[in-house]
mmCIF file of N, CA and C in Angstrom:
data_model
loop_
_atom_site.group_PDB
_atom_site.id
_atom_site.type_symbol
_atom_site.label_atom_id
_atom_site.label_comp_id
_atom_site.label_asym_id
_atom_site.label_seq_id
_atom_site.Cartn_x
_atom_site.Cartn_y
_atom_site.Cartn_z
ATOM 1 N N SER A 942 -12.356 13.640 -36.469
ATOM 2 C CA SER A 942 -12.764 14.239 -35.213
ATOM 3 C C SER A 942 -14.082 13.622 -34.772
ATOM 4 N N LEU A 943 -14.433 13.852 -33.508
ATOM 5 C CA LEU A 943 -15.707 13.334 -33.007
ATOM 6 C C LEU A 943 -16.876 13.961 -33.733
ATOM 7 N N ASN A 944 -16.735 15.264 -34.097
ATOM 8 C CA ASN A 944 -17.801 15.908 -34.862
ATOM 9 C C ASN A 944 -18.051 15.166 -36.167
ATOM 10 N N ALA A 945 -16.978 14.861 -36.864
ATOM 11 C CA ALA A 945 -17.093 14.183 -38.157
ATOM 12 C C ALA A 945 -17.700 12.790 -37.978
ATOM 13 N N ALA A 946 -17.250 12.063 -36.941
ATOM 14 C CA ALA A 946 -17.779 10.719 -36.699
ATOM 15 C C ALA A 946 -19.264 10.781 -36.365
ATOM 16 N N ALA A 947 -19.653 11.719 -35.503
ATOM 17 C CA ALA A 947 -21.065 11.841 -35.130
ATOM 18 C C ALA A 947 -21.903 12.227 -36.342
ATOM 19 N N HIS A 948 -21.371 13.117 -37.177
ATOM 20 C CA HIS A 948 -22.098 13.523 -38.381
ATOM 21 C C HIS A 948 -22.256 12.342 -39.336
ATOM 22 N N ALA A 949 -21.184 11.573 -39.505
ATOM 23 C CA ALA A 949 -21.227 10.425 -40.412
ATOM 24 C C ALA A 949 -22.230 9.382 -39.937
ATOM 25 N N LEU A 950 -22.407 9.276 -38.624
ATOM 26 C CA LEU A 950 -23.340 8.297 -38.074
ATOM 27 C C LEU A 950 -24.736 8.867 -37.901
ATOM 28 N N GLY A 951 -24.964 10.074 -38.410
ATOM 29 C CA GLY A 951 -26.296 10.663 -38.363
ATOM 30 C C GLY A 951 -26.538 11.533 -37.158
ATOM 31 N N GLY A 952 -25.485 11.935 -36.476
ATOM 32 C CA GLY A 952 -25.640 12.710 -35.255
ATOM 33 C C GLY A 952 -25.658 14.203 -35.476
ATOM 34 N N GLY A 953 -25.702 14.670 -36.694
ATOM 35 C CA GLY A 953 -25.721 16.109 -36.960
ATOM 36 C C GLY A 953 -24.350 16.599 -37.333
ATOM 37 N N GLY A 954 -24.179 17.890 -37.321
ATOM 38 C CA GLY A 954 -22.885 18.451 -37.705
ATOM 39 C C GLY A 954 -22.743 19.837 -37.135
ATOM 40 N N GLY A 955 -21.745 20.512 -37.583
ATOM 41 C CA GLY A 955 -21.492 21.859 -37.110
ATOM 42 C C GLY A 955 -20.624 21.847 -35.871
ATOM 43 N N ALA A 956 -20.168 23.031 -35.476
ATOM 44 C CA ALA A 956 -19.308 23.159 -34.305
ATOM 45 C C ALA A 956 -20.165 23.106 -33.052
ATOM 46 N N ILE A 957 -19.804 22.196 -32.150
ATOM 47 C CA ILE A 957 -20.496 22.079 -30.884
ATOM 48 C C ILE A 957 -19.478 21.948 -29.774
ATOM 49 N N GLY A 958 -19.892 22.191 -28.543
ATOM 50 C CA GLY A 958 -18.985 22.077 -27.411
ATOM 51 C C GLY A 958 -18.636 20.626 -27.139
ATOM 52 N N ALA A 959 -17.555 20.406 -26.367
ATOM 53 C CA ALA A 959 -17.079 19.052 -26.076
ATOM 54 C C ALA A 959 -18.149 18.220 -25.388
ATOM 55 N N GLU A 960 -18.903 18.811 -24.468
ATOM 56 C CA GLU A 960 -19.938 18.070 -23.755
ATOM 57 C C GLU A 960 -21.059 17.642 -24.706
ATOM 58 N N GLU A 961 -21.504 18.572 -25.542
ATOM 59 C CA GLU A 961 -22.544 18.249 -26.522
ATOM 60 C C GLU A 961 -22.027 17.265 -27.556
ATOM 61 N N GLU A 962 -20.753 17.421 -27.927
ATOM 62 C CA GLU A 962 -20.145 16.527 -28.909
ATOM 63 C C GLU A 962 -20.168 15.093 -28.401
ATOM 64 N N GLY A 963 -19.784 14.883 -27.152
ATOM 65 C CA GLY A 963 -19.785 13.543 -26.572
ATOM 66 C C GLY A 963 -21.188 12.963 -26.518
ATOM 67 N N ALA A 964 -22.165 13.789 -26.154
ATOM 68 C CA ALA A 964 -23.559 13.324 -26.085
ATOM 69 C C ALA A 964 -24.075 12.951 -27.462
ATOM 70 N N ASP A 965 -23.752 13.766 -28.480
ATOM 71 C CA ASP A 965 -24.167 13.454 -29.856
ATOM 72 C C ASP A 965 -23.555 12.139 -30.324
ATOM 73 N N GLN A 966 -22.262 11.959 -30.031
ATOM 74 C CA GLN A 966 -21.597 10.731 -30.463
ATOM 75 C C GLN A 966 -22.219 9.526 -29.769
ATOM 76 N N GLU A 967 -22.477 9.615 -28.483
ATOM 77 C CA GLU A 967 -23.074 8.513 -27.753
ATOM 78 C C GLU A 967 -24.464 8.177 -28.306
ATOM 79 N N ALA A 968 -25.254 9.199 -28.586
ATOM 80 C CA ALA A 968 -26.591 8.984 -29.152
ATOM 81 C C ALA A 968 -26.489 8.307 -30.514
ATOM 82 N N SER A 969 -25.522 8.718 -31.326
ATOM 83 C CA SER A 969 -25.350 8.127 -32.651
ATOM 84 C C SER A 969 -24.951 6.664 -32.547
ATOM 85 N N LEU A 970 -24.047 6.351 -31.632
ATOM 86 C CA LEU A 970 -23.580 4.976 -31.488
ATOM 87 C C LEU A 970 -24.662 4.068 -30.908
ATOM 88 N N LYS A 971 -25.590 4.609 -30.155
ATOM 89 C CA LYS A 971 -26.677 3.806 -29.596
ATOM 90 C C LYS A 971 -27.647 3.325 -30.674
ATOM 91 N N LYS A 972 -27.532 3.850 -31.877
ATOM 92 C CA LYS A 972 -28.374 3.394 -32.983
ATOM 93 C C LYS A 972 -27.999 1.982 -33.417
ATOM 94 N N PHE A 973 -26.787 1.558 -33.064
ATOM 95 C CA PHE A 973 -26.298 0.259 -33.497
ATOM 96 C C PHE A 973 -26.447 -0.761 -32.382
ATOM 97 N N ARG A 974 -26.613 -2.029 -32.787
ATOM 98 C CA ARG A 974 -26.664 -3.093 -31.794
ATOM 99 C C ARG A 974 -26.056 -4.366 -32.370
ATOM 100 N N MET A 975 -25.405 -5.128 -31.496
ATOM 101 C CA MET A 975 -24.921 -6.433 -31.903
ATOM 102 C C MET A 975 -26.075 -7.392 -31.659
ATOM 103 N N PHE A 976 -26.617 -7.982 -32.711
ATOM 104 C CA PHE A 976 -27.788 -8.806 -32.534
ATOM 105 C C PHE A 976 -27.464 -10.277 -32.358
ATOM 106 N N ARG A 977 -26.228 -10.654 -32.590
ATOM 107 C CA ARG A 977 -25.879 -12.050 -32.423
ATOM 108 C C ARG A 977 -24.374 -12.210 -32.475
ATOM 109 N N ALA A 978 -23.881 -13.184 -31.740
ATOM 110 C CA ALA A 978 -22.480 -13.581 -31.806
ATOM 111 C C ALA A 978 -22.420 -15.071 -31.505
ATOM 112 N N LYS A 979 -21.548 -15.766 -32.208
ATOM 113 C CA LYS A 979 -21.383 -17.192 -31.925
ATOM 114 C C LYS A 979 -20.015 -17.657 -32.385
ATOM 115 N N VAL A 980 -19.583 -18.762 -31.795
ATOM 116 C CA VAL A 980 -18.314 -19.369 -32.165
ATOM 117 C C VAL A 980 -18.601 -20.428 -33.222
ATOM 118 N N LEU A 981 -17.863 -20.357 -34.319
ATOM 119 C CA LEU A 981 -17.998 -21.317 -35.422
ATOM 120 C C LEU A 981 -16.819 -22.284 -35.391
ATOM 121 N N ARG A 982 -17.086 -23.558 -35.589
ATOM 122 C CA ARG A 982 -16.036 -24.574 -35.655
ATOM 123 C C ARG A 982 -16.116 -25.234 -37.030
ATOM 124 N N TYR A 983 -15.012 -25.199 -37.743
ATOM 125 C CA TYR A 983 -14.893 -25.898 -39.028
ATOM 126 C C TYR A 983 -13.990 -27.107 -38.783
ATOM 127 N N ASP A 984 -14.579 -28.302 -38.763
ATOM 128 C CA ASP A 984 -13.844 -29.514 -38.416
ATOM 129 C C ASP A 984 -14.212 -30.616 -39.411
ATOM 130 N N PRO A 985 -13.317 -30.902 -40.362
ATOM 131 C CA PRO A 985 -13.642 -31.905 -41.382
ATOM 132 C C PRO A 985 -13.892 -33.295 -40.805
ATOM 133 N N SER A 986 -13.315 -33.626 -39.652
ATOM 134 C CA SER A 986 -13.536 -34.956 -39.068
ATOM 135 C C SER A 986 -14.972 -35.122 -38.573
ATOM 136 N N LEU A 987 -15.677 -34.002 -38.385
ATOM 137 C CA LEU A 987 -17.079 -34.042 -37.950
ATOM 138 C C LEU A 987 -18.049 -33.703 -39.079
ATOM 139 N N GLY A 988 -17.506 -33.489 -40.292
ATOM 140 C CA GLY A 988 -18.348 -33.148 -41.437
ATOM 141 C C GLY A 988 -18.713 -31.671 -41.517
ATOM 142 N N ASP A 989 -18.154 -30.864 -40.639
ATOM 143 C CA ASP A 989 -18.402 -29.409 -40.641
ATOM 144 C C ASP A 989 -17.178 -28.694 -41.195
ATOM 145 N N ASP A 990 -16.905 -28.872 -42.481
ATOM 146 C CA ASP A 990 -15.657 -28.370 -43.045
ATOM 147 C C ASP A 990 -15.787 -27.064 -43.819
ATOM 148 N N ARG A 991 -17.023 -26.563 -44.030
ATOM 149 C CA ARG A 991 -17.208 -25.353 -44.838
ATOM 150 C C ARG A 991 -18.564 -24.739 -44.530
ATOM 151 N N LEU A 992 -18.755 -23.526 -45.027
ATOM 152 C CA LEU A 992 -20.060 -22.863 -44.978
ATOM 153 C C LEU A 992 -20.281 -22.261 -46.353
ATOM 154 N N GLY A 993 -21.384 -22.605 -46.981
ATOM 155 C CA GLY A 993 -21.667 -22.149 -48.338
ATOM 156 C C GLY A 993 -21.722 -20.635 -48.474
ATOM 157 N N VAL A 994 -21.566 -20.163 -49.694
ATOM 158 C CA VAL A 994 -21.592 -18.732 -49.985
ATOM 159 C C VAL A 994 -22.985 -18.184 -49.682
ATOM 160 N N HIS A 995 -23.024 -17.050 -49.003
ATOM 161 C CA HIS A 995 -24.275 -16.425 -48.571
ATOM 162 C C HIS A 995 -24.025 -14.946 -48.294
ATOM 163 N N HIS A 996 -25.061 -14.219 -47.947
ATOM 164 C CA HIS A 996 -24.903 -12.866 -47.422
ATOM 165 C C HIS A 996 -25.629 -12.829 -46.088
ATOM 166 N N ASP A 997 -25.207 -11.935 -45.209
ATOM 167 C CA ASP A 997 -25.807 -11.822 -43.890
ATOM 168 C C ASP A 997 -26.846 -10.709 -43.898
ATOM 169 N N GLY A 998 -27.851 -10.832 -43.074
ATOM 170 C CA GLY A 998 -28.853 -9.782 -42.936
ATOM 171 C C GLY A 998 -28.413 -8.789 -41.877
ATOM 172 N N SER A 999 -27.251 -8.194 -42.069
ATOM 173 C CA SER A 999 -26.692 -7.275 -41.080
ATOM 174 C C SER A 999 -26.064 -6.080 -41.783
ATOM 175 N N LEU A 1000 -25.823 -5.038 -41.012
ATOM 176 C CA LEU A 1000 -25.096 -3.895 -41.537
ATOM 177 C C LEU A 1000 -23.625 -4.268 -41.709
ATOM 178 N N LEU A 1001 -23.044 -4.853 -40.655
ATOM 179 C CA LEU A 1001 -21.642 -5.287 -40.679
ATOM 180 C C LEU A 1001 -21.509 -6.678 -40.099
ATOM 181 N N THR A 1002 -20.555 -7.419 -40.618
ATOM 182 C CA THR A 1002 -20.191 -8.738 -40.101
ATOM 183 C C THR A 1002 -18.754 -8.677 -39.624
ATOM 184 N N PHE A 1003 -18.510 -9.216 -38.419
ATOM 185 C CA PHE A 1003 -17.173 -9.275 -37.837
ATOM 186 C C PHE A 1003 -16.794 -10.734 -37.679
ATOM 187 N N LEU A 1004 -15.626 -11.118 -38.165
ATOM 188 C CA LEU A 1004 -15.112 -12.476 -38.022
ATOM 189 C C LEU A 1004 -13.739 -12.390 -37.375
ATOM 190 N N VAL A 1005 -13.591 -12.984 -36.199
ATOM 191 C CA VAL A 1005 -12.328 -12.957 -35.465
ATOM 192 C C VAL A 1005 -11.762 -14.368 -35.437
ATOM 193 N N ALA A 1006 -10.552 -14.533 -35.936
ATOM 194 C CA ALA A 1006 -9.894 -15.845 -35.915
ATOM 195 C C ALA A 1006 -9.506 -16.173 -34.476
ATOM 196 N N LEU A 1007 -9.857 -17.365 -34.029
ATOM 197 C CA LEU A 1007 -9.551 -17.775 -32.659
ATOM 198 C C LEU A 1007 -8.348 -18.719 -32.587
ATOM 199 N N ASN A 1008 -7.872 -19.173 -33.730
ATOM 200 C CA ASN A 1008 -6.642 -19.968 -33.753
ATOM 201 C C ASN A 1008 -5.839 -19.605 -34.998
ATOM 202 N N ASP A 1009 -4.536 -19.925 -34.951
ATOM 203 C CA ASP A 1009 -3.649 -19.587 -36.065
ATOM 204 C C ASP A 1009 -3.953 -20.432 -37.292
ATOM 205 N N SER A 1010 -3.768 -19.840 -38.451
ATOM 206 C CA SER A 1010 -4.036 -20.548 -39.704
ATOM 207 C C SER A 1010 -3.072 -21.713 -39.919
ATOM 208 N N SER A 1011 -1.976 -21.761 -39.158
ATOM 209 C CA SER A 1011 -1.037 -22.891 -39.265
ATOM 210 C C SER A 1011 -1.596 -24.155 -38.613
ATOM 211 N N SER A 1012 -2.686 -24.043 -37.837
ATOM 212 C CA SER A 1012 -3.253 -25.213 -37.165
ATOM 213 C C SER A 1012 -4.284 -25.954 -38.033
ATOM 214 N N TYR A 1013 -4.501 -25.494 -39.252
ATOM 215 C CA TYR A 1013 -5.397 -26.180 -40.180
ATOM 216 C C TYR A 1013 -4.944 -25.885 -41.602
ATOM 217 N N SER A 1014 -5.369 -26.716 -42.547
ATOM 218 C CA SER A 1014 -5.057 -26.435 -43.953
ATOM 219 C C SER A 1014 -6.367 -26.122 -44.673
ATOM 220 N N GLY A 1015 -6.257 -25.272 -45.699
ATOM 221 C CA GLY A 1015 -7.446 -24.786 -46.385
ATOM 222 C C GLY A 1015 -8.082 -23.696 -45.544
ATOM 223 N N GLY A 1016 -9.408 -23.605 -45.593
ATOM 224 C CA GLY A 1016 -10.136 -22.665 -44.745
ATOM 225 C C GLY A 1016 -9.975 -21.207 -45.134
ATOM 226 N N GLY A 1017 -10.465 -20.335 -44.284
ATOM 227 C CA GLY A 1017 -10.460 -18.904 -44.519
ATOM 228 C C GLY A 1017 -11.854 -18.433 -44.909
ATOM 229 N N THR A 1018 -11.984 -17.145 -45.087
ATOM 230 C CA THR A 1018 -13.255 -16.557 -45.510
ATOM 231 C C THR A 1018 -13.195 -16.338 -47.012
ATOM 232 N N ARG A 1019 -14.087 -17.007 -47.729
ATOM 233 C CA ARG A 1019 -14.106 -16.901 -49.193
ATOM 234 C C ARG A 1019 -15.078 -15.805 -49.595
ATOM 235 N N PHE A 1020 -14.568 -14.851 -50.373
ATOM 236 C CA PHE A 1020 -15.394 -13.768 -50.894
ATOM 237 C C PHE A 1020 -15.668 -14.038 -52.361
ATOM 238 N N GLU A 1021 -16.952 -14.109 -52.689
ATOM 239 C CA GLU A 1021 -17.359 -14.412 -54.058
ATOM 240 C C GLU A 1021 -16.750 -13.423 -55.046
ATOM 241 N N SER A 1022 -16.754 -12.134 -54.715
ATOM 242 C CA SER A 1022 -16.253 -11.117 -55.644
ATOM 243 C C SER A 1022 -14.737 -11.206 -55.854
ATOM 244 N N LEU A 1023 -14.016 -11.731 -54.872
ATOM 245 C CA LEU A 1023 -12.563 -11.894 -55.016
ATOM 246 C C LEU A 1023 -12.208 -13.206 -55.709
ATOM 247 N N GLY A 1024 -13.103 -14.177 -55.608
ATOM 248 C CA GLY A 1024 -12.822 -15.483 -56.190
ATOM 249 C C GLY A 1024 -11.776 -16.264 -55.419
ATOM 250 N N ARG A 1025 -11.568 -15.917 -54.150
ATOM 251 C CA ARG A 1025 -10.578 -16.629 -53.335
ATOM 252 C C ARG A 1025 -10.889 -16.437 -51.856
ATOM 253 N N ALA A 1026 -10.198 -17.217 -51.038
ATOM 254 C CA ALA A 1026 -10.363 -17.127 -49.584
ATOM 255 C C ALA A 1026 -9.272 -16.247 -48.985
ATOM 256 N N VAL A 1027 -9.632 -15.554 -47.926
ATOM 257 C CA VAL A 1027 -8.690 -14.743 -47.157
ATOM 258 C C VAL A 1027 -8.457 -15.461 -45.837
ATOM 259 N N ARG A 1028 -7.183 -15.712 -45.508
ATOM 260 C CA ARG A 1028 -6.832 -16.391 -44.256
ATOM 261 C C ARG A 1028 -6.177 -15.393 -43.314
ATOM 262 N N TYR A 1029 -6.433 -15.547 -42.028
ATOM 263 C CA TYR A 1029 -5.849 -14.647 -41.037
ATOM 264 C C TYR A 1029 -5.650 -15.416 -39.741
ATOM 265 N N ASP A 1030 -4.668 -14.972 -38.950
ATOM 266 C CA ASP A 1030 -4.275 -15.678 -37.730
ATOM 267 C C ASP A 1030 -5.060 -15.215 -36.509
ATOM 268 N N ALA A 1031 -4.891 -15.951 -35.427
ATOM 269 C CA ALA A 1031 -5.596 -15.700 -34.165
ATOM 270 C C ALA A 1031 -5.503 -14.236 -33.758
ATOM 271 N N GLY A 1032 -6.640 -13.683 -33.381
ATOM 272 C CA GLY A 1032 -6.697 -12.289 -32.947
ATOM 273 C C GLY A 1032 -6.922 -11.306 -34.070
ATOM 274 N N ARG A 1033 -6.763 -11.729 -35.299
ATOM 275 C CA ARG A 1033 -7.013 -10.862 -36.456
ATOM 276 C C ARG A 1033 -8.500 -10.894 -36.792
ATOM 277 N N MET A 1034 -8.986 -9.778 -37.329
ATOM 278 C CA MET A 1034 -10.411 -9.666 -37.605
ATOM 279 C C MET A 1034 -10.651 -9.278 -39.053
ATOM 280 N N CYS A 1035 -11.692 -9.850 -39.600
ATOM 281 C CA CYS A 1035 -12.165 -9.505 -40.927
ATOM 282 C C CYS A 1035 -13.538 -8.856 -40.743
ATOM 283 N N VAL A 1036 -13.714 -7.640 -41.246
ATOM 284 C CA VAL A 1036 -14.988 -6.922 -41.147
ATOM 285 C C VAL A 1036 -15.450 -6.606 -42.555
ATOM 286 N N HIS A 1037 -16.730 -6.870 -42.825
ATOM 287 C CA HIS A 1037 -17.261 -6.559 -44.152
ATOM 288 C C HIS A 1037 -18.748 -6.250 -44.047
ATOM 289 N N PRO A 1038 -19.278 -5.529 -45.020
ATOM 290 C CA PRO A 1038 -20.728 -5.286 -45.035
ATOM 291 C C PRO A 1038 -21.468 -6.620 -45.141
ATOM 292 N N GLY A 1039 -22.570 -6.739 -44.416
ATOM 293 C CA GLY A 1039 -23.323 -7.984 -44.421
ATOM 294 C C GLY A 1039 -23.833 -8.394 -45.787
ATOM 295 N N ILE A 1040 -24.014 -7.437 -46.676
ATOM 296 C CA ILE A 1040 -24.549 -7.731 -48.005
ATOM 297 C C ILE A 1040 -23.521 -8.403 -48.930
ATOM 298 N N VAL A 1041 -22.247 -8.364 -48.566
ATOM 299 C CA VAL A 1041 -21.195 -8.970 -49.387
ATOM 300 C C VAL A 1041 -21.316 -10.493 -49.310
ATOM 301 N N ARG A 1042 -21.357 -11.132 -50.472
ATOM 302 C CA ARG A 1042 -21.478 -12.597 -50.509
ATOM 303 C C ARG A 1042 -20.139 -13.234 -50.138
ATOM 304 N N HIS A 1043 -20.207 -14.148 -49.167
ATOM 305 C CA HIS A 1043 -19.012 -14.770 -48.620
ATOM 306 C C HIS A 1043 -19.376 -16.149 -48.064
ATOM 307 N N GLY A 1044 -18.378 -16.905 -47.681
ATOM 308 C CA GLY A 1044 -18.605 -18.217 -47.079
ATOM 309 C C GLY A 1044 -17.343 -18.697 -46.399
ATOM 310 N N GLY A 1045 -17.467 -19.774 -45.658
ATOM 311 C CA GLY A 1045 -16.301 -20.398 -45.026
ATOM 312 C C GLY A 1045 -15.695 -21.389 -45.996
ATOM 313 N N ALA A 1046 -14.444 -21.141 -46.404
ATOM 314 C CA ALA A 1046 -13.765 -22.035 -47.354
ATOM 315 C C ALA A 1046 -13.509 -23.397 -46.697
ATOM 316 N N THR A 1047 -13.413 -24.426 -47.498
ATOM 317 C CA THR A 1047 -13.246 -25.792 -47.004
ATOM 318 C C THR A 1047 -11.956 -25.956 -46.212
ATOM 319 N N VAL A 1048 -12.084 -26.452 -44.988
ATOM 320 C CA VAL A 1048 -10.935 -26.828 -44.168
ATOM 321 C C VAL A 1048 -10.619 -28.280 -44.505
ATOM 322 N N GLU A 1049 -9.391 -28.526 -44.956
ATOM 323 C CA GLU A 1049 -9.012 -29.870 -45.401
ATOM 324 C C GLU A 1049 -8.530 -30.746 -44.250
ATOM 325 N N SER A 1050 -7.845 -30.148 -43.281
ATOM 326 C CA SER A 1050 -7.400 -30.886 -42.094
ATOM 327 C C SER A 1050 -7.216 -29.903 -40.953
ATOM 328 N N GLY A 1051 -7.240 -30.433 -39.732
ATOM 329 C CA GLY A 1051 -7.169 -29.574 -38.557
ATOM 330 C C GLY A 1051 -8.536 -28.983 -38.263
ATOM 331 N N VAL A 1052 -8.567 -28.026 -37.359
ATOM 332 C CA VAL A 1052 -9.827 -27.383 -36.963
ATOM 333 C C VAL A 1052 -9.636 -25.876 -36.988
ATOM 334 N N ARG A 1053 -10.591 -25.176 -37.558
ATOM 335 C CA ARG A 1053 -10.588 -23.718 -37.600
ATOM 336 C C ARG A 1053 -11.687 -23.199 -36.669
ATOM 337 N N TRP A 1054 -11.323 -22.237 -35.801
ATOM 338 C CA TRP A 1054 -12.265 -21.623 -34.868
ATOM 339 C C TRP A 1054 -12.395 -20.148 -35.184
ATOM 340 N N VAL A 1055 -13.639 -19.647 -35.239
ATOM 341 C CA VAL A 1055 -13.919 -18.249 -35.580
ATOM 342 C C VAL A 1055 -15.022 -17.719 -34.666
ATOM 343 N N LEU A 1056 -14.856 -16.510 -34.169
ATOM 344 C CA LEU A 1056 -15.935 -15.816 -33.478
ATOM 345 C C LEU A 1056 -16.605 -14.919 -34.508
ATOM 346 N N ALA A 1057 -17.896 -15.120 -34.712
ATOM 347 C CA ALA A 1057 -18.655 -14.313 -35.674
ATOM 348 C C ALA A 1057 -19.642 -13.440 -34.908
ATOM 349 N N ALA A 1058 -19.740 -12.175 -35.303
ATOM 350 C CA ALA A 1058 -20.704 -11.251 -34.690
ATOM 351 C C ALA A 1058 -21.290 -10.377 -35.778
ATOM 352 N N TRP A 1059 -22.532 -9.967 -35.559
ATOM 353 C CA TRP A 1059 -23.241 -9.174 -36.550
ATOM 354 C C TRP A 1059 -23.816 -7.933 -35.898
ATOM 355 N N ILE A 1060 -23.704 -6.804 -36.595
ATOM 356 C CA ILE A 1060 -24.205 -5.524 -36.081
ATOM 357 C C ILE A 1060 -25.209 -4.957 -37.071
ATOM 358 N N ASP A 1061 -26.291 -4.405 -36.535
ATOM 359 C CA ASP A 1061 -27.264 -3.729 -37.383
ATOM 360 C C ASP A 1061 -27.706 -2.434 -36.718
ATOM 361 N N VAL A 1062 -28.668 -1.772 -37.305
ATOM 362 C CA VAL A 1062 -29.196 -0.510 -36.792
ATOM 363 C C VAL A 1062 -30.466 -0.821 -36.009
ATOM 364 N N ARG A 1063 -30.555 -0.270 -34.803
ATOM 365 C CA ARG A 1063 -31.740 -0.508 -33.969
ATOM 366 C C ARG A 1063 -33.019 -0.122 -34.709
ATOM 367 N N GLY A 1064 -34.066 -0.899 -34.491
ATOM 368 C CA GLY A 1064 -35.359 -0.578 -35.057
ATOM 369 C C GLY A 1064 -35.578 -1.083 -36.471
ATOM 370 N N THR A 1065 -34.568 -1.720 -37.061
ATOM 371 C CA THR A 1065 -34.756 -2.270 -38.404
ATOM 372 C C THR A 1065 -35.041 -3.767 -38.280
ATOM 373 N N VAL A 1066 -35.778 -4.276 -39.211
ATOM 374 C CA VAL A 1066 -36.070 -5.704 -39.245
ATOM 375 C C VAL A 1066 -35.556 -6.238 -40.572
ATOM 376 N N GLU A 1067 -34.639 -7.191 -40.500
ATOM 377 C CA GLU A 1067 -34.114 -7.815 -41.712
ATOM 378 C C GLU A 1067 -34.810 -9.159 -41.856
ATOM 379 N N TYR A 1068 -35.824 -9.202 -42.693
ATOM 380 C CA TYR A 1068 -36.631 -10.412 -42.818
ATOM 381 C C TYR A 1068 -35.820 -11.594 -43.321
ATOM 382 N N ASP A 1069 -34.812 -11.342 -44.184
ATOM 383 C CA ASP A 1069 -34.006 -12.463 -44.660
ATOM 384 C C ASP A 1069 -33.205 -13.064 -43.514
ATOM 385 N N ARG A 1070 -32.703 -12.221 -42.579
ATOM 386 C CA ARG A 1070 -31.960 -12.739 -41.429
ATOM 387 C C ARG A 1070 -32.880 -13.556 -40.538
ATOM 388 N N LEU A 1071 -34.086 -13.070 -40.284
ATOM 389 C CA LEU A 1071 -35.015 -13.799 -39.439
ATOM 390 C C LEU A 1071 -35.348 -15.165 -40.026
ATOM 391 N N MET A 1072 -35.535 -15.237 -41.332
ATOM 392 C CA MET A 1072 -35.832 -16.508 -41.973
ATOM 393 C C MET A 1072 -34.634 -17.440 -41.878
ATOM 394 N N CYS A 1073 -33.418 -16.923 -42.047
ATOM 395 C CA CYS A 1073 -32.213 -17.751 -41.968
ATOM 396 C C CYS A 1073 -32.024 -18.302 -40.558
ATOM 397 N N GLU A 1074 -32.405 -17.528 -39.548
ATOM 398 C CA GLU A 1074 -32.193 -17.953 -38.158
ATOM 399 C C GLU A 1074 -33.221 -18.965 -37.693
ATOM 400 N N GLU A 1075 -34.290 -19.175 -38.439
ATOM 401 C CA GLU A 1075 -35.317 -20.131 -38.027
ATOM 402 C C GLU A 1075 -34.729 -21.525 -37.844
ATOM 403 N N GLY A 1076 -33.704 -21.870 -38.620
ATOM 404 C CA GLY A 1076 -33.095 -23.201 -38.532
ATOM 405 C C GLY A 1076 -32.049 -23.315 -37.461
ATOM 406 N N ASP A 1077 -31.580 -22.200 -36.882
ATOM 407 C CA ASP A 1077 -30.530 -22.238 -35.844
ATOM 408 C C ASP A 1077 -31.064 -22.719 -34.516
#
C-alpha cells in the first residue's frame, strides 16, 4: 500500500487519509535524485570492450540494455559475488545497490549499448563517487 511504501521510504506510518497519504509519499520520493545518466558503448574495434570491476557511489544503479544480446558476443554485467556475467536484451533493466561490485564483461565482437543511471538520497555526499568522476 502507499502507507507501507511511504513508511519504508521514511515518510512515517499509521493510518492517514488519501490526501495526506499522497503528500507523504511525494515528500518521501523527493528525497531521491538521479545524479547522473549516460550511454555506455562497449566496442572492441575501438578498444572499449569492458569496464573493470568496481562499485558505484550511489544508492541504486540502473542499467538498461539498448540493444539485443544477439548483436554482440560476450558482454553483460559481471557481478563479482556471482562470478559470472548477466546478459539481458534491449529494454530489459538490471538494478542493483551501488555498493555491489560489478563491471562490464568483455565484448568479443559486435557492439553493446547500455543506458546507465544512478540514484542517491538528496543531501548526501559520496566522496568516492566525486573522486571517480574527476576523470570523466
